[in-house]
PDB file of C-alpha atoms in Angstrom:
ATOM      1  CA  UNK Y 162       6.774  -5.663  -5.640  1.00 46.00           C
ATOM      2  CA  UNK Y 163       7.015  -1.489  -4.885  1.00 43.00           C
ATOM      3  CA  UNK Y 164      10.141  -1.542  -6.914  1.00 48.00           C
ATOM      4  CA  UNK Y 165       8.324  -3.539 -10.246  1.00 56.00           C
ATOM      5  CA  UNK Y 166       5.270  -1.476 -10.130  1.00 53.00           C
ATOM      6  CA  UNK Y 167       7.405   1.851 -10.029  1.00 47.00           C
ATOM      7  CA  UNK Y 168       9.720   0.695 -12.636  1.00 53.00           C
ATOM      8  CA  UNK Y 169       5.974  -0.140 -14.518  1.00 54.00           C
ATOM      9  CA  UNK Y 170       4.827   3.804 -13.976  1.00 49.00           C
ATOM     10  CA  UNK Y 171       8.430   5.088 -15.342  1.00 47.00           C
ATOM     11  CA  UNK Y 172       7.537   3.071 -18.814  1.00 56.00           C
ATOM     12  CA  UNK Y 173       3.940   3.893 -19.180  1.00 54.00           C
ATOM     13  CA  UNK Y 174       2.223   6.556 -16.693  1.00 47.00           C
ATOM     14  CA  UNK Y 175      -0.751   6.504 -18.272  1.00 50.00           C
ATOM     15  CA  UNK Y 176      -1.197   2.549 -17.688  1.00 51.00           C
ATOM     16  CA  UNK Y 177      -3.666   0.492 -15.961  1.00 57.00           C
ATOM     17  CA  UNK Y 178      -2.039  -2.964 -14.295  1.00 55.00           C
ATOM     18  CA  UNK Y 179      -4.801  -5.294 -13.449  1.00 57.00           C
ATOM     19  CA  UNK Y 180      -3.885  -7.649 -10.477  1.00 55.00           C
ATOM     20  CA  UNK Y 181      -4.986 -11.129  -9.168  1.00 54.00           C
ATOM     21  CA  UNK Y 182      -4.351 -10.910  -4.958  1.00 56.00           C
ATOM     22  CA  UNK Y 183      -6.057 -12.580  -2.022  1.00 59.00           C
ATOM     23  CA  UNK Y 184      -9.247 -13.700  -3.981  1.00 58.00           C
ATOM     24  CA  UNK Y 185      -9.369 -10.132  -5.222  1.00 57.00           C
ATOM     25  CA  UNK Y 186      -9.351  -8.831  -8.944  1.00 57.00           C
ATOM     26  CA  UNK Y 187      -8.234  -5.634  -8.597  1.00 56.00           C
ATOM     27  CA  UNK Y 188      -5.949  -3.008 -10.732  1.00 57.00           C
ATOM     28  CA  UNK Y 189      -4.043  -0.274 -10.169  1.00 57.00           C
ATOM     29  CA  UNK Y 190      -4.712   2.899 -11.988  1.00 57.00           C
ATOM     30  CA  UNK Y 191      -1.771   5.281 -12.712  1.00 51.00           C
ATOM     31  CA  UNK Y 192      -3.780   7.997 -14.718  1.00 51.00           C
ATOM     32  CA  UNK Y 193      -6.359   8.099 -12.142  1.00 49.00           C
ATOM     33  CA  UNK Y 194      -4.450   9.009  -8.825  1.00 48.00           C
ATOM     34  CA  UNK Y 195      -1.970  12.254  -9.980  1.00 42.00           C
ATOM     35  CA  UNK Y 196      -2.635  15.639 -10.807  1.00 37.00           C
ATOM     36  CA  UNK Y 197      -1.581  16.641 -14.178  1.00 29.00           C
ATOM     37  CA  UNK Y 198       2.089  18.620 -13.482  1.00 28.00           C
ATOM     38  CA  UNK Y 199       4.607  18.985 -16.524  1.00 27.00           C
ATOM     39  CA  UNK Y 200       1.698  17.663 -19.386  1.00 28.00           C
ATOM     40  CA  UNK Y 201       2.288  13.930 -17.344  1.00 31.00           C
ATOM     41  CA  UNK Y 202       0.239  11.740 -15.086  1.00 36.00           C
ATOM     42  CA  UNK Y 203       1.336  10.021 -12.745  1.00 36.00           C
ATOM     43  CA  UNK Y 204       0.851   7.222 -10.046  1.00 38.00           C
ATOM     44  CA  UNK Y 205      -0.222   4.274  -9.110  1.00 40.00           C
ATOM     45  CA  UNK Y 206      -0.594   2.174  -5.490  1.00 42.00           C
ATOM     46  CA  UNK Y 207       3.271   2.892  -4.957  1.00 44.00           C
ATOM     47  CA  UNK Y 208       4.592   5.899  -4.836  1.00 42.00           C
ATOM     48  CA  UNK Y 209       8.108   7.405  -5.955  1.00 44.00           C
ATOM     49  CA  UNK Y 210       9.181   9.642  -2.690  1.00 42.00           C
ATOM     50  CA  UNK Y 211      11.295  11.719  -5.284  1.00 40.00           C
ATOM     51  CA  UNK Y 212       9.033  11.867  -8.069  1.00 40.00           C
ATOM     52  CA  UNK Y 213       5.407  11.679  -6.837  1.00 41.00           C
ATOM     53  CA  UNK Y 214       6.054  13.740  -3.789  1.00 41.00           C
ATOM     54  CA  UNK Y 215       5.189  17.083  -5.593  1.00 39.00           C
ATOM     55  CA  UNK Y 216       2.688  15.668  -8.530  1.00 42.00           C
ATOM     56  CA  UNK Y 217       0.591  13.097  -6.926  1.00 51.00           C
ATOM     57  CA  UNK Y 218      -2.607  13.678  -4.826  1.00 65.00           C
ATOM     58  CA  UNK Y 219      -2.222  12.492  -1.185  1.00 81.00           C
ATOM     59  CA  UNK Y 220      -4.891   9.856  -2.454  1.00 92.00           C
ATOM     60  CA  UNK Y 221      -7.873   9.656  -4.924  1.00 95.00           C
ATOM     61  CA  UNK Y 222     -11.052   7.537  -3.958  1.00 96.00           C
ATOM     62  CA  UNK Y 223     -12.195   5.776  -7.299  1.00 97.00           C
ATOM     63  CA  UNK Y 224     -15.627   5.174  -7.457  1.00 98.00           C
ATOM     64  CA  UNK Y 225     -16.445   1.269  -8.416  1.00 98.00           C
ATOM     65  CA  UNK Y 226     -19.090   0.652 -11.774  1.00 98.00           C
ATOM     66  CA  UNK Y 227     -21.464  -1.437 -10.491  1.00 97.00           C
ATOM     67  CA  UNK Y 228     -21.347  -2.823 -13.672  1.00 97.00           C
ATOM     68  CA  UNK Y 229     -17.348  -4.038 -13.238  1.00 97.00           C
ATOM     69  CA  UNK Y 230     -16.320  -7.103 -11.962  1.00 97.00           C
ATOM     70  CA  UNK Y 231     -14.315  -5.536  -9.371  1.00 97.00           C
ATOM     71  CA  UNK Y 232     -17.498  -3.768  -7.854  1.00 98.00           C
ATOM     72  CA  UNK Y 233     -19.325  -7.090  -7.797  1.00 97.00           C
ATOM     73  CA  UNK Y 234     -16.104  -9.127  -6.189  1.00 97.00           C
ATOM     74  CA  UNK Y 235     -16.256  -6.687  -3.224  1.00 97.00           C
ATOM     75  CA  UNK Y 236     -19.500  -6.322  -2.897  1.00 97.00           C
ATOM     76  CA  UNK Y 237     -19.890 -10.451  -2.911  1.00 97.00           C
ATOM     77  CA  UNK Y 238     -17.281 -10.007  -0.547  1.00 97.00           C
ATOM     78  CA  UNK Y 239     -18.949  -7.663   2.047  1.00 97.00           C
ATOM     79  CA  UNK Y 240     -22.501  -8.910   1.636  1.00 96.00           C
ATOM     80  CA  UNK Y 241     -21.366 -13.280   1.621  1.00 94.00           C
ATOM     81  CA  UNK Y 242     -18.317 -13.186   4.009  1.00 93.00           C
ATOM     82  CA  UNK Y 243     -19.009  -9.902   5.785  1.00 94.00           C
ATOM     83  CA  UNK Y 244     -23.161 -10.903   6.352  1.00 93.00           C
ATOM     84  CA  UNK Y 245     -23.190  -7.244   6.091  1.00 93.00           C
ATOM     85  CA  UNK Y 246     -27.387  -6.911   5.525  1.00 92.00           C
ATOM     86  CA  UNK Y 247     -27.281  -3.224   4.904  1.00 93.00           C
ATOM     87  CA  UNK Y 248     -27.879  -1.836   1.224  1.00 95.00           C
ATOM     88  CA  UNK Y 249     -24.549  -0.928  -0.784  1.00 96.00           C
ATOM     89  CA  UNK Y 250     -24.722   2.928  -1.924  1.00 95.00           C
ATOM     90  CA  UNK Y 251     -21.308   2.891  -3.483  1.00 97.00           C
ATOM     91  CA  UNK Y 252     -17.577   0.899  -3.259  1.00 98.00           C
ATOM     92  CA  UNK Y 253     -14.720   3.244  -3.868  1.00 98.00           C
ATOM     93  CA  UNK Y 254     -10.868   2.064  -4.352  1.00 98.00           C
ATOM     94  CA  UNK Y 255      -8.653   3.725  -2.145  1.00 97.00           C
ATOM     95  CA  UNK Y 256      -5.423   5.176  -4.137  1.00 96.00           C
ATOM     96  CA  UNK Y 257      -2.456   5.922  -1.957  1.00 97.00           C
ATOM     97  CA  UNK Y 258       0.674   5.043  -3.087  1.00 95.00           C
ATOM     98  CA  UNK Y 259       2.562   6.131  -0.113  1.00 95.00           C
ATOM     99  CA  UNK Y 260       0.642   3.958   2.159  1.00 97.00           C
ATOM    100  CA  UNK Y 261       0.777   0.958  -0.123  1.00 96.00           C
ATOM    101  CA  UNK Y 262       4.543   1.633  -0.243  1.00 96.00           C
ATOM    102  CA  UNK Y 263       5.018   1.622   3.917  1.00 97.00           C
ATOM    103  CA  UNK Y 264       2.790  -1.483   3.476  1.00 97.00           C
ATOM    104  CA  UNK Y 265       4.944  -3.535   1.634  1.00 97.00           C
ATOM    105  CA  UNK Y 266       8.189  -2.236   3.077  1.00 97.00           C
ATOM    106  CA  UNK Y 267       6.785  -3.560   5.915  1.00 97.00           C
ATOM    107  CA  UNK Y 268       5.565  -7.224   4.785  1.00 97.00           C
ATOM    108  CA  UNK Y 269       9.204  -7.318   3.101  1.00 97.00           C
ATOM    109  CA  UNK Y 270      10.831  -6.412   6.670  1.00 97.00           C
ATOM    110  CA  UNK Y 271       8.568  -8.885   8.912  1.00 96.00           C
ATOM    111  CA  UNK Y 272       9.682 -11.499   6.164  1.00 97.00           C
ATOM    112  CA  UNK Y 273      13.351 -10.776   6.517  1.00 96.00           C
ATOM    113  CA  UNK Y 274      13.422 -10.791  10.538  1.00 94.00           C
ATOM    114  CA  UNK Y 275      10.969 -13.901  10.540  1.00 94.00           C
ATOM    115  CA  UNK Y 276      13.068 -15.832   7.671  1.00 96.00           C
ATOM    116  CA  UNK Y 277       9.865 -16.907   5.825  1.00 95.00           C
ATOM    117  CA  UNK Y 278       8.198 -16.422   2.187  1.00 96.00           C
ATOM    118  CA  UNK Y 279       4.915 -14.742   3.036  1.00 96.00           C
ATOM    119  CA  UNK Y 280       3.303 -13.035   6.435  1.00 97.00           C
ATOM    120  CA  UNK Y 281      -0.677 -14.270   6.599  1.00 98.00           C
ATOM    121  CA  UNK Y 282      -3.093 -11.447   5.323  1.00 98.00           C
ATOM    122  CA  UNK Y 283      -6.527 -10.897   5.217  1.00 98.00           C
ATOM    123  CA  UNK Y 284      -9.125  -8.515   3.976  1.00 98.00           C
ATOM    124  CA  UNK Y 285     -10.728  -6.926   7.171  1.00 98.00           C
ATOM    125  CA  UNK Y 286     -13.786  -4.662   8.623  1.00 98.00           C
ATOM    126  CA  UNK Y 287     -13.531  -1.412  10.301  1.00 97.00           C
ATOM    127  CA  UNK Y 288     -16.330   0.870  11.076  1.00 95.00           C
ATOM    128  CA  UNK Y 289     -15.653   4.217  11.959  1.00 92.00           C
ATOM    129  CA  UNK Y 290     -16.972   7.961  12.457  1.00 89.00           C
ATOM    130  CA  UNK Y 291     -17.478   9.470   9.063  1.00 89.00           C
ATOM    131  CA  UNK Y 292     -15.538  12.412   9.951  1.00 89.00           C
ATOM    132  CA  UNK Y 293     -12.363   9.574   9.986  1.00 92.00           C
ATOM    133  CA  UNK Y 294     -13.038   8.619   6.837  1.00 95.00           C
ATOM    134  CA  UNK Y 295     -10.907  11.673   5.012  1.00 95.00           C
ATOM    135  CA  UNK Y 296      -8.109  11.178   7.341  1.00 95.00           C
ATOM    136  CA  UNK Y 297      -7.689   7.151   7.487  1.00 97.00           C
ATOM    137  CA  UNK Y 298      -7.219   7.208   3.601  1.00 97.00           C
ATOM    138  CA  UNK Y 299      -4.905  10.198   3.682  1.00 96.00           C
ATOM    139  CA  UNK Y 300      -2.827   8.793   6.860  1.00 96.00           C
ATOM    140  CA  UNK Y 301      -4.170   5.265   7.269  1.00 97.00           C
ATOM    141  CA  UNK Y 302      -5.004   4.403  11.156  1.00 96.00           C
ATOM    142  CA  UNK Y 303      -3.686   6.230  14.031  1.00 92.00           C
ATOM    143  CA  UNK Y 304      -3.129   4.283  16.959  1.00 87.00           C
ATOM    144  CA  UNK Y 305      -3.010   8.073  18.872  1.00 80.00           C
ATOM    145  CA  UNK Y 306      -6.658   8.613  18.430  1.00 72.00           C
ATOM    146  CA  UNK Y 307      -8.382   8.101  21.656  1.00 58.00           C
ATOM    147  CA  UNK Y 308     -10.457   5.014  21.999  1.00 60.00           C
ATOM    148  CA  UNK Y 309     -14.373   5.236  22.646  1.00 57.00           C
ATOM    149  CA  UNK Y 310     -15.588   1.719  22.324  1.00 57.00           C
ATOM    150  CA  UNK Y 311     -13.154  -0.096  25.026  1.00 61.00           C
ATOM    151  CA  UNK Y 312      -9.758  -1.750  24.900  1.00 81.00           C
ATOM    152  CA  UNK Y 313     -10.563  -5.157  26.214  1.00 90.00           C
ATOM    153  CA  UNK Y 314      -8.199  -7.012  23.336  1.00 95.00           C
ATOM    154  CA  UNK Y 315      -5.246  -4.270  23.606  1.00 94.00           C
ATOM    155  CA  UNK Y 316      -4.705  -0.712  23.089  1.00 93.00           C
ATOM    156  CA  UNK Y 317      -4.415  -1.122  19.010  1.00 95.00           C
ATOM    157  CA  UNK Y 318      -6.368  -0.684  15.914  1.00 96.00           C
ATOM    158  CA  UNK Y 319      -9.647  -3.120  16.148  1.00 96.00           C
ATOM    159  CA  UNK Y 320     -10.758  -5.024  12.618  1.00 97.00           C
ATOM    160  CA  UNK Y 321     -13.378  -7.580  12.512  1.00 98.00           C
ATOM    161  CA  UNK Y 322     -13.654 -10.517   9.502  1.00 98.00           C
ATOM    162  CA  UNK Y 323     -17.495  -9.416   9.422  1.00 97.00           C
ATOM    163  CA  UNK Y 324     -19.062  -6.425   8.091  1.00 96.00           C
ATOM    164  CA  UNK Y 325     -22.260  -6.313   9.822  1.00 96.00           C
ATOM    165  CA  UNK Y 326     -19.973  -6.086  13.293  1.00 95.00           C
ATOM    166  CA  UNK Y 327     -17.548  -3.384  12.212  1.00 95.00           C
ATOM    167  CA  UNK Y 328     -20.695  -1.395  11.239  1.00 93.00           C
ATOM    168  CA  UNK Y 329     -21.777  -0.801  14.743  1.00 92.00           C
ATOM    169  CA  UNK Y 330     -19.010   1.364  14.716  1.00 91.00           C
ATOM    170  CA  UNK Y 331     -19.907   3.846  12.074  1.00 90.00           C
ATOM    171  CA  UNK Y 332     -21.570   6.045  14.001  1.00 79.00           C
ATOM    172  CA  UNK Y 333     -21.935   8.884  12.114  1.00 70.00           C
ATOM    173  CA  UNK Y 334     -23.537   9.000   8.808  1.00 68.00           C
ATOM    174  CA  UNK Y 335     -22.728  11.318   5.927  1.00 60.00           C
ATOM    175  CA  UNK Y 336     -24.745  14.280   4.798  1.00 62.00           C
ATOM    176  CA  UNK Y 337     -27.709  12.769   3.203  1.00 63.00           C
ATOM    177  CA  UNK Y 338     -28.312  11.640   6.926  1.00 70.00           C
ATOM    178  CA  UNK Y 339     -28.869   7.684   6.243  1.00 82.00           C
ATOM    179  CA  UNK Y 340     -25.395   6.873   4.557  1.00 88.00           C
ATOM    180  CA  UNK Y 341     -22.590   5.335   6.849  1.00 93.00           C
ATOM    181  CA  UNK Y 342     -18.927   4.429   5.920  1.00 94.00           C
ATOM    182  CA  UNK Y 343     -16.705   1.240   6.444  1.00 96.00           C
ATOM    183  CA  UNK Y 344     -13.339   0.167   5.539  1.00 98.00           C
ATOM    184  CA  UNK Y 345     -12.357  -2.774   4.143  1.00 98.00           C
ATOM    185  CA  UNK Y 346      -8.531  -3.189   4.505  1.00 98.00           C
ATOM    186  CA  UNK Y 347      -6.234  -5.302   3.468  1.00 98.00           C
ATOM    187  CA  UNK Y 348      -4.335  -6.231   6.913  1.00 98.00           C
ATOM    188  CA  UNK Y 349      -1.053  -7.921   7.608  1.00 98.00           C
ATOM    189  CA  UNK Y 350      -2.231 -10.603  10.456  1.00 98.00           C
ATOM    190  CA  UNK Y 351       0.862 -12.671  10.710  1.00 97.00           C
ATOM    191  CA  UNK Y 352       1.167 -14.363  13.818  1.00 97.00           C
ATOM    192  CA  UNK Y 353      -1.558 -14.022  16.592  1.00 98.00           C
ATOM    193  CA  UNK Y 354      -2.364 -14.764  19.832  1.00 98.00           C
ATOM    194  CA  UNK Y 355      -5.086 -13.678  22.558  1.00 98.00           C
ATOM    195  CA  UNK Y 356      -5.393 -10.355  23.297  1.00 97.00           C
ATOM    196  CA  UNK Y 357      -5.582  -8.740  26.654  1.00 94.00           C
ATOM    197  CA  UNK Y 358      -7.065  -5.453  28.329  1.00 91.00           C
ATOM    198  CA  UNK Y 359      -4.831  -2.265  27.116  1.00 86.00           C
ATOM    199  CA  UNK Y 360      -1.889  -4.110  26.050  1.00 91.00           C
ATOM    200  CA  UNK Y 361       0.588  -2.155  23.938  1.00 93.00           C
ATOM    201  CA  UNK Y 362       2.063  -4.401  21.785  1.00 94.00           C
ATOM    202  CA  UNK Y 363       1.722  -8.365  21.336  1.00 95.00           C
ATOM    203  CA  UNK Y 364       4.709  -8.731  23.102  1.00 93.00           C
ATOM    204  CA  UNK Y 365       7.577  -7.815  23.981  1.00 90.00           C
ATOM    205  CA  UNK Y 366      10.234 -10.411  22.022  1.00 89.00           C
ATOM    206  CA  UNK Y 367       8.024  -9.794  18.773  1.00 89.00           C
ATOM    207  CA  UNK Y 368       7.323 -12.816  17.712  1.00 93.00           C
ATOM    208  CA  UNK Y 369       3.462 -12.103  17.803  1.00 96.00           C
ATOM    209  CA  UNK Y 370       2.295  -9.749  14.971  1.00 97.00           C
ATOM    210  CA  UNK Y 371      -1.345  -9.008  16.459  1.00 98.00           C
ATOM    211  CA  UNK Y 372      -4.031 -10.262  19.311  1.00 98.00           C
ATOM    212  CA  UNK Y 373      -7.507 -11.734  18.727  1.00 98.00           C
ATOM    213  CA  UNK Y 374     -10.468 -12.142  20.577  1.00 97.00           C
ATOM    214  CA  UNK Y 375     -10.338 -15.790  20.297  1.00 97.00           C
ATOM    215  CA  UNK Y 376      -6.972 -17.914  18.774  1.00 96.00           C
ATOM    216  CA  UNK Y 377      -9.394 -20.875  17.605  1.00 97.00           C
ATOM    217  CA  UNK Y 378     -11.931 -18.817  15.919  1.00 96.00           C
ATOM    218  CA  UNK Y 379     -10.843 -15.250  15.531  1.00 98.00           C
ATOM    219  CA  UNK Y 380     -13.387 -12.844  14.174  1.00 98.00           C
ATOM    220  CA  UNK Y 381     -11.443  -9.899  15.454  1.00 97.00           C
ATOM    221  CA  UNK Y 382      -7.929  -9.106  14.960  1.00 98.00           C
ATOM    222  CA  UNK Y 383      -5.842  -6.117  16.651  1.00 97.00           C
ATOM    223  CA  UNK Y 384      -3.092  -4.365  15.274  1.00 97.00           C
ATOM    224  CA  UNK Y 385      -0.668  -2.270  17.083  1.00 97.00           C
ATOM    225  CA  UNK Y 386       1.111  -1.475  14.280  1.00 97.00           C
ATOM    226  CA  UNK Y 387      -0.209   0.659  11.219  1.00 97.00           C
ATOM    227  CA  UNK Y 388       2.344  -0.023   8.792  1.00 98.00           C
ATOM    228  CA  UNK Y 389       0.822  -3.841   8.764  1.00 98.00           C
ATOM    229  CA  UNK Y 390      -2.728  -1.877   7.280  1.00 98.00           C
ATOM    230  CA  UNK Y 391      -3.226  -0.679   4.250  1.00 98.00           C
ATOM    231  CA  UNK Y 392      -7.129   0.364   3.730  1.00 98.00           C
ATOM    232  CA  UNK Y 393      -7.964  -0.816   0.249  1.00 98.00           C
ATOM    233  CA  UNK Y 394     -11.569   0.222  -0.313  1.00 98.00           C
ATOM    234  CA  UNK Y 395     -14.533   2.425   1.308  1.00 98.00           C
ATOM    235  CA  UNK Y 396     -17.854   1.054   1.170  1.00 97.00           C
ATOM    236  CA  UNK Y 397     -20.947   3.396   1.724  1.00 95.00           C
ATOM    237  CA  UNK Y 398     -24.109   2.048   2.830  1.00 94.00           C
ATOM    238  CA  UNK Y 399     -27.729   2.374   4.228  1.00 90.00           C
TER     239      UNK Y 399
END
């Protein structure tokens, strides 16, 4: 919970909390995400909005050992589930405590208003322009960005469950001039039905949480609302 793992930082700031979460080993990383201010570090995935506000980087991309098994859980991940056929360069954890904040606000609230004990998640796909990258993990998605690649499942933020399609969409590669970006987030499904061409929201009574392609075997998920998204790691590639 936000409120545990803050509580955690207050006793120990210079702590590492290793978690078990969707299939995922993964850990959190106080030291590693603030600046030093006042002879402290401080952070962590959750953010204090009155203490970290003036300490913490925006967010800090940790770069994954390949030697870790972290690194080779993801990269299982990307390569077995995602069929992604490309060459890993380098994984990187994503470190934004404000974002993983809003995230879990949010699964808290869609639990509340739907009177249940969990909302469906899964780890997701996006492929993107490089020049994205910088932004998404600062601000996470923006629904306000135009759209380039269609809208034929609504007028939201597109993930697929395999790597090798998101990757069509990382159209620009990095300096080096062969490396390309994708996101793998971790991405508040809940509910879905079948999308439809430049809808808005699910609907309008809520009781939908995103669209798919296809409700009997989705491999692509839309969601209109980026509060439900939290993007957990970057993968680089050739």
């Amino acid at each position: 919970r936000s409120q545990d793992m803050e509580e955690y930082y207050l006793r120990d700031s210079k702590s590492i909390i290793n978690i078990n979460t969707l299939n995922f080993r993964s850990k959190i990383d106080f030291s590693g995400v603030c600046e030093h201010s006042f002879s402290q570090n401080s952070g962590g995935k959750k953010p204090s909005s009155t203490y970290c506000m003036y300490v913490c980087r925006v967010f800090k991309l940790i770069r994954l050992s390949e030697l870790t098994s972290e690194y080779q859980t993801v990269a299982d991940y990307v390569i077995r589930d995602g069929l992604l056929s490309k060459s890993i360069v380098s994984i990187s954890r994503i470190q934004n405590l404000e974002l993983w904040e809003i995230y879990c606000r949010k699964k808290k609230q869609l639990m509340k208003i739907k009177s249940v004990q969990d909302i469906p998640e899964r780890r997701l796909f996006h492929g993107t322009d490089t020049k994205n990258v910088d932004s998404i993990c600062k601000y996470n998605f923006d629904l306000r960005k135009p759209k380039t690649n269609g809208r034929t499942f609504g007028n939201g933020i597109y993930f697929a469950i395999h790597a090798s399609f998101a990757e069509k969409y990382s159209t620009n590669s990095t300096h080096d001039g062969n490396t390309k970006s994708i996101f793998l987030a971790r991405v508040m499904i809940g509910k879905f039905k079948p999308g439809q061409q430049d809808l808005l929201k699910p609907d309008d009574e809520n009781a939908f949480d995103s669209c798919v392609n296809d409700p009997n075997h989705p491999t692509i998920f839309i969601i209109f609302d980026p509060n439900q998204i939290y993007p957990e790691y970057l993968i680089e590639y050739q």
